[in-house]
């Protein structure tokens, strides 16, 4: 330990180098360094960090937001950033490019990053020194309990980081648009579609069997073969051109699971129920001479101690969007 070098302030013409002292503990010079070396604006380093807060352009105005995730555009070295607007619902989270951020705010964020990295480095040095001291003390006492405790703390921290990373990953909307029948609907939230469908911002759905596909061509080929013209259940209600179908989750498992995947795109619940067997699904359709087109559904537990376990999802022709309720 105590051999690392680190460039702490990117500046034109020269760079300041922070040198750890042989003992690994910070020197007074280290502490004062970051404030003194940044009289000029630093160059904003790319890629921007996840967690960076800076206003971003949304409909011709800047709005406060935070970077939730970042990725390289396929086939390029250019990054794009998934942002959450602090005053908007999460359904408006979106991928943006670097030029959408307010430049002054990025400079400010860069200054903070430099200070934070310097502070983090000092804390790491102090922590390493403390751990070394602990180990030495532990050896002196010839007990294994102390070292076990240190390992335990480490494992606990690592698990917590993993959990955090998982939470971060699911924050990102993976599907941007679903095309179903003659509708293209913008998704609102993350839905855990199988991994082979991630990376496809648009999914194409057969409106009758709800099979989802990655390309329009695949959908076209599927439609030529698919024989369904209504949900795979019993029609239990009809008035004018509106029909309701009852579908058993146990006998039409794939259909109902697909329905749940699609519904999750519009619900901000943390969980998705893959076990659809215990549920009845009631699918509301608009009927025309081409078939019964799904416009909404609700589900109900077959056997529930509480008698109000119903979830409902629908899309509306009037709003050209999606209206959701869950209760
Ligand atoms: Zn189909």
Coordinates of C-alpha atoms and ligand atoms in Angstrom, one line a residue:
X1 CA 0.0 0.0 0.0
X2 CA 1.0 3.6 -0.2
X3 CA 2.3 3.5 -3.7
X4 CA -0.6 4.9 -5.8
X5 CA -0.5 8.1 -7.8
X6 CA -3.6 9.9 -8.8
X7 CA -4.3 12.9 -11.0
X8 CA -6.8 14.9 -9.0
X9 CA -7.5 17.9 -11.2
X10 CA -7.6 17.9 -15.0
X11 CA -6.3 21.3 -16.1
X12 CA -4.9 22.8 -19.1
X13 CA -1.1 22.7 -19.3
X14 CA -0.5 20.8 -16.1
X15 CA -1.9 18.3 -13.8
X16 CA -1.6 18.1 -10.1
X17 CA -0.5 14.8 -8.6
X18 CA -1.5 13.6 -5.2
X19 CA 1.2 11.4 -3.7
X20 CA 0.4 9.3 -0.7
X21 CA 2.7 9.5 2.2
X22 CA 4.7 6.3 2.9
X23 CA 2.6 5.6 5.9
X24 CA -0.6 5.8 3.8
X25 CA -2.1 8.5 6.0
X26 CA -3.1 11.8 4.5
X27 CA -0.9 14.8 4.8
X28 CA -2.1 18.4 5.4
X29 CA -1.1 19.1 1.8
X30 CA -3.5 16.4 0.5
X31 CA -6.4 18.0 2.4
X32 CA -5.9 21.5 1.0
X33 CA -5.0 20.4 -2.5
X34 CA -8.4 20.0 -4.2
X35 CA -9.7 23.5 -3.3
X36 CA -6.5 25.2 -4.3
X37 CA -5.9 23.6 -7.7
X38 CA -9.2 24.5 -9.4
X39 CA -9.3 28.2 -10.1
X40 CA -10.3 27.5 -13.7
X41 CA -13.3 25.5 -14.8
X42 CA -12.3 21.8 -15.2
X43 CA -13.0 20.0 -18.5
X44 CA -16.0 17.8 -18.0
X45 CA -14.9 14.2 -18.3
X46 CA -16.9 11.7 -20.2
X47 CA -18.6 9.4 -19.7
X48 CA -20.6 11.2 -17.0
X49 CA -21.1 9.4 -13.8
X50 CA -24.3 7.6 -12.8
X51 CA -25.8 9.7 -10.1
X52 CA -24.7 13.0 -11.6
X53 CA -27.3 15.7 -11.1
X54 CA -27.7 18.3 -13.8
X55 CA -30.6 19.9 -15.7
X56 CA -31.5 18.3 -18.9
X57 CA -33.4 19.6 -22.0
X58 CA -37.0 18.3 -22.1
X59 CA -39.4 19.9 -24.5
X60 CA -37.3 23.1 -25.0
X61 CA -36.6 23.8 -21.3
X62 CA -34.1 22.6 -18.8
X63 CA -35.5 20.4 -16.0
X64 CA -33.6 19.1 -13.0
X65 CA -32.7 15.4 -13.4
X66 CA -30.3 12.7 -12.3
X67 CA -28.4 10.1 -14.3
X68 CA -29.8 6.7 -13.4
X69 CA -27.8 4.6 -16.0
X70 CA -25.4 5.0 -18.9
X71 CA -24.5 2.8 -21.9
X72 CA -22.6 3.0 -25.1
X73 CA -24.6 3.4 -28.2
X74 CA -24.3 0.1 -30.2
X75 CA -21.4 0.2 -32.6
X76 CA -20.0 3.5 -31.3
X77 CA -17.9 4.9 -28.4
X78 CA -20.6 7.5 -27.7
X79 CA -22.4 7.3 -24.4
X80 CA -26.1 8.0 -23.8
X81 CA -27.6 8.5 -20.4
X82 CA -30.9 7.3 -18.8
X83 CA -32.2 10.2 -16.7
X84 CA -34.9 10.7 -14.2
X85 CA -36.5 14.2 -14.0
X86 CA -36.9 15.0 -10.3
X87 CA -40.3 16.7 -10.7
X88 CA -41.8 14.2 -13.2
X89 CA -43.2 10.7 -12.7
X90 CA -40.7 7.9 -13.5
X91 CA -42.6 7.0 -16.6
X92 CA -41.0 10.0 -18.3
X93 CA -37.5 8.7 -17.6
X94 CA -35.6 8.5 -20.9
X95 CA -32.3 8.0 -22.7
X96 CA -30.6 11.3 -23.7
X97 CA -27.3 12.3 -25.2
X98 CA -24.5 14.4 -23.6
X99 CA -25.5 17.6 -25.5
X100 CA -28.9 17.6 -23.8
X101 CA -27.4 18.5 -20.4
X102 CA -26.9 22.2 -19.3
X103 CA -23.2 22.8 -19.8
X104 CA -22.7 25.1 -16.8
X105 CA -24.3 22.5 -14.5
X106 CA -22.0 19.8 -15.9
X107 CA -18.9 21.9 -15.0
X108 CA -20.3 22.4 -11.5
X109 CA -20.9 18.6 -11.3
X110 CA -17.4 18.0 -12.5
X111 CA -15.9 20.2 -9.7
X112 CA -17.9 18.3 -7.2
X113 CA -16.7 15.0 -8.7
X114 CA -13.1 16.1 -8.3
X115 CA -13.6 17.1 -4.7
X116 CA -15.5 13.9 -4.0
X117 CA -12.9 11.7 -5.5
X118 CA -10.2 13.4 -3.5
X119 CA -12.2 12.9 -0.3
X120 CA -12.9 9.3 -1.2
X121 CA -9.2 8.6 -1.7
X122 CA -8.4 10.2 1.6
X123 CA -11.1 8.1 3.3
X124 CA -9.9 4.9 1.6
X125 CA -6.3 5.6 2.8
X126 CA -7.6 6.2 6.3
X127 CA -9.7 3.1 6.2
X128 CA -6.8 1.0 4.9
X129 CA -4.6 2.3 7.7
X130 CA -7.2 1.6 10.3
X131 CA -7.7 -2.0 9.0
X132 CA -4.0 -2.6 9.0
X133 CA -3.9 -1.5 12.6
X134 CA -6.8 -3.7 13.5
X135 CA -5.1 -6.7 11.9
X136 CA -1.9 -6.0 13.9
X137 CA -3.9 -5.6 17.1
X138 CA -5.8 -8.8 16.3
X139 CA -2.6 -10.8 15.8
X140 CA -1.2 -9.5 19.1
X141 CA -4.3 -10.8 20.9
X142 CA -4.1 -14.1 19.0
X143 CA -7.9 -14.3 18.6
X144 CA -9.6 -15.2 15.4
X145 CA -12.8 -13.4 16.3
X146 CA -11.6 -10.0 15.3
X147 CA -10.5 -11.0 11.8
X148 CA -13.8 -12.9 11.3
X149 CA -15.6 -9.8 12.2
X150 CA -13.8 -7.8 9.6
X151 CA -14.5 -10.4 6.9
X152 CA -18.2 -10.4 8.0
X153 CA -18.4 -6.6 7.6
X154 CA -16.8 -6.8 4.1
X155 CA -19.2 -9.6 3.0
X156 CA -22.2 -7.6 4.3
X157 CA -21.0 -4.5 2.4
X158 CA -20.5 -6.4 -0.9
X159 CA -24.0 -7.9 -0.7
X160 CA -25.4 -4.4 -0.1
X161 CA -23.6 -3.1 -3.2
X162 CA -24.9 -6.0 -5.3
X163 CA -28.5 -5.3 -4.1
X164 CA -28.0 -1.6 -4.9
X165 CA -26.7 -2.4 -8.4
X166 CA -29.7 -4.7 -9.0
X167 CA -32.1 -1.9 -7.9
X168 CA -30.3 0.5 -10.2
X169 CA -30.6 -1.9 -13.2
X170 CA -34.3 -2.3 -12.8
X171 CA -34.8 1.4 -12.7
X172 CA -34.1 1.6 -16.4
X173 CA -37.0 1.3 -18.7
X174 CA -35.9 -1.6 -21.0
X175 CA -38.7 -1.4 -23.6
X176 CA -39.6 2.0 -25.0
X177 CA -42.6 1.1 -27.2
X178 CA -44.9 -1.8 -27.7
X179 CA -46.8 -2.2 -31.0
X180 CA -50.1 -4.1 -30.5
X181 CA -52.7 -4.3 -33.3
X182 CA -52.8 -0.8 -34.8
X183 CA -51.4 0.9 -31.7
X184 CA -47.9 1.9 -30.8
X185 CA -47.8 2.6 -27.1
X186 CA -45.0 4.2 -25.2
X187 CA -44.0 2.2 -22.2
X188 CA -43.9 3.8 -18.7
X189 CA -41.8 1.4 -16.6
X190 CA -39.3 -1.4 -16.5
X191 CA -40.7 -4.9 -17.2
X192 CA -38.6 -8.0 -16.7
X193 CA -39.0 -9.5 -20.2
X194 CA -36.7 -12.4 -20.9
X195 CA -33.0 -11.4 -21.5
X196 CA -33.2 -12.1 -25.3
X197 CA -35.6 -9.3 -25.7
X198 CA -33.5 -6.7 -23.8
X199 CA -31.8 -4.3 -26.2
X200 CA -34.9 -4.1 -28.4
X201 CA -36.5 -0.8 -27.7
X202 CA -39.7 -1.8 -29.5
X203 CA -41.5 -5.0 -29.1
X204 CA -44.2 -6.2 -31.5
X205 CA -47.2 -8.1 -30.0
X206 CA -49.8 -10.3 -31.6
X207 CA -53.0 -8.8 -30.3
X208 CA -54.8 -12.1 -30.1
X209 CA -52.3 -14.5 -28.5
X210 CA -50.0 -11.8 -27.0
X211 CA -46.8 -13.5 -28.2
X212 CA -44.1 -10.8 -28.4
X213 CA -41.6 -10.5 -31.1
X214 CA -38.5 -8.4 -31.8
X215 CA -39.2 -7.3 -35.4
X216 CA -42.2 -6.3 -37.5
X217 CA -41.3 -9.0 -40.0
X218 CA -41.4 -11.6 -37.3
X219 CA -44.9 -10.3 -36.3
X220 CA -46.0 -10.4 -39.9
X221 CA -44.9 -14.0 -40.3
X222 CA -46.6 -14.9 -37.0
X223 CA -49.9 -13.2 -38.0
X224 CA -50.0 -15.3 -41.1
X225 CA -49.9 -18.5 -39.0
X226 CA -51.8 -17.4 -35.8
X227 CA -55.3 -18.8 -35.8
X228 CA -56.6 -17.0 -32.6
X229 CA -59.0 -14.2 -33.2
X230 CA -60.0 -13.6 -29.5
X231 CA -58.5 -14.3 -26.1
X232 CA -58.1 -18.0 -25.3
X233 CA -61.1 -18.2 -22.9
X234 CA -64.8 -18.2 -22.6
X235 CA -66.8 -15.1 -23.7
X236 CA -68.8 -14.3 -20.5
X237 CA -70.3 -10.9 -21.5
X238 CA -71.2 -9.0 -24.6
X239 CA -72.9 -5.6 -25.3
X240 CA -72.7 -3.9 -28.6
X241 CA -69.1 -4.3 -29.8
X242 CA -67.7 -4.9 -26.3
X243 CA -67.0 -8.4 -25.1
X244 CA -65.4 -9.8 -21.9
X245 CA -63.5 -13.1 -21.9
X246 CA -62.6 -15.1 -18.9
X247 CA -59.2 -16.8 -19.1
X248 CA -57.9 -19.3 -16.7
X249 CA -54.3 -18.6 -15.7
X250 CA -53.6 -22.3 -15.2
X251 CA -54.8 -23.5 -18.6
X252 CA -53.5 -20.5 -20.6
X253 CA -50.3 -19.8 -18.7
X254 CA -48.2 -18.3 -21.5
X255 CA -51.0 -16.0 -22.5
X256 CA -51.5 -14.8 -19.0
X257 CA -47.7 -14.4 -18.3
X258 CA -47.4 -12.4 -21.4
X259 CA -50.3 -10.2 -20.2
X260 CA -48.4 -9.6 -17.0
X261 CA -45.2 -8.7 -18.8
X262 CA -47.1 -6.2 -20.8
X263 CA -49.1 -4.8 -17.8
X264 CA -45.8 -4.3 -15.9
X265 CA -44.7 -1.8 -18.6
X266 CA -47.4 0.5 -17.2
X267 CA -47.3 -0.3 -13.5
X268 CA -44.7 0.8 -11.1
X269 CA -45.0 -2.2 -8.8
X270 CA -41.8 -3.8 -7.7
X271 CA -42.9 -7.4 -8.3
X272 CA -44.3 -9.3 -11.2
X273 CA -46.3 -12.5 -10.6
X274 CA -45.0 -15.3 -12.9
X275 CA -47.3 -17.7 -11.1
X276 CA -50.5 -17.0 -12.9
X277 CA -52.2 -20.3 -12.1
X278 CA -54.2 -19.0 -9.1
X279 CA -55.8 -16.2 -11.1
X280 CA -58.7 -15.6 -13.4
X281 CA -58.0 -13.0 -16.1
X282 CA -60.9 -11.0 -17.5
X283 CA -60.1 -9.5 -20.9
X284 CA -62.2 -6.7 -22.3
X285 CA -62.2 -6.5 -26.1
X286 CA -63.6 -4.4 -28.9
X287 CA -65.0 -6.7 -31.5
X288 CA -65.0 -6.0 -35.3
X289 CA -65.0 -8.3 -38.3
X290 CA -61.3 -9.0 -37.9
X291 CA -61.7 -10.3 -34.3
X292 CA -61.8 -9.3 -30.6
X293 CA -59.1 -6.7 -29.9
X294 CA -57.9 -6.4 -26.4
X295 CA -58.4 -3.0 -24.8
X296 CA -57.9 -3.9 -21.1
X297 CA -58.1 -6.5 -18.4
X298 CA -58.3 -7.2 -14.8
X299 CA -57.3 -10.2 -12.8
X300 CA -58.7 -11.8 -9.7
X301 CA -57.5 -14.5 -7.4
X302 CA -59.5 -17.7 -7.7
X303 CA -59.3 -18.3 -3.9
X304 CA -58.6 -15.2 -1.9
X305 CA -59.2 -14.6 1.8
X306 CA -59.7 -11.0 1.0
X307 CA -62.4 -10.6 -1.6
X308 CA -61.0 -7.5 -3.2
X309 CA -57.8 -8.6 -4.9
X310 CA -58.3 -7.2 -8.3
X311 CA -55.8 -5.5 -10.7
X312 CA -56.9 -3.7 -13.8
X313 CA -55.1 -2.5 -16.9
X314 CA -56.5 -0.9 -20.0
X315 CA -55.7 1.4 -22.9
X316 CA -58.0 4.0 -24.2
X317 CA -58.7 5.0 -27.7
X318 CA -59.7 8.5 -26.7
X319 CA -56.4 9.4 -25.0
X320 CA -54.3 7.3 -27.4
X321 CA -52.5 6.3 -24.3
X322 CA -52.9 3.9 -21.4
X323 CA -54.9 4.2 -18.3
X324 CA -54.0 2.0 -15.4
X325 CA -55.5 1.2 -12.1
X326 CA -54.5 -1.3 -9.5
X327 CA -56.5 -1.8 -6.3
Ligands
LIG1 ZN1 -50.8 -14.8 -32.3

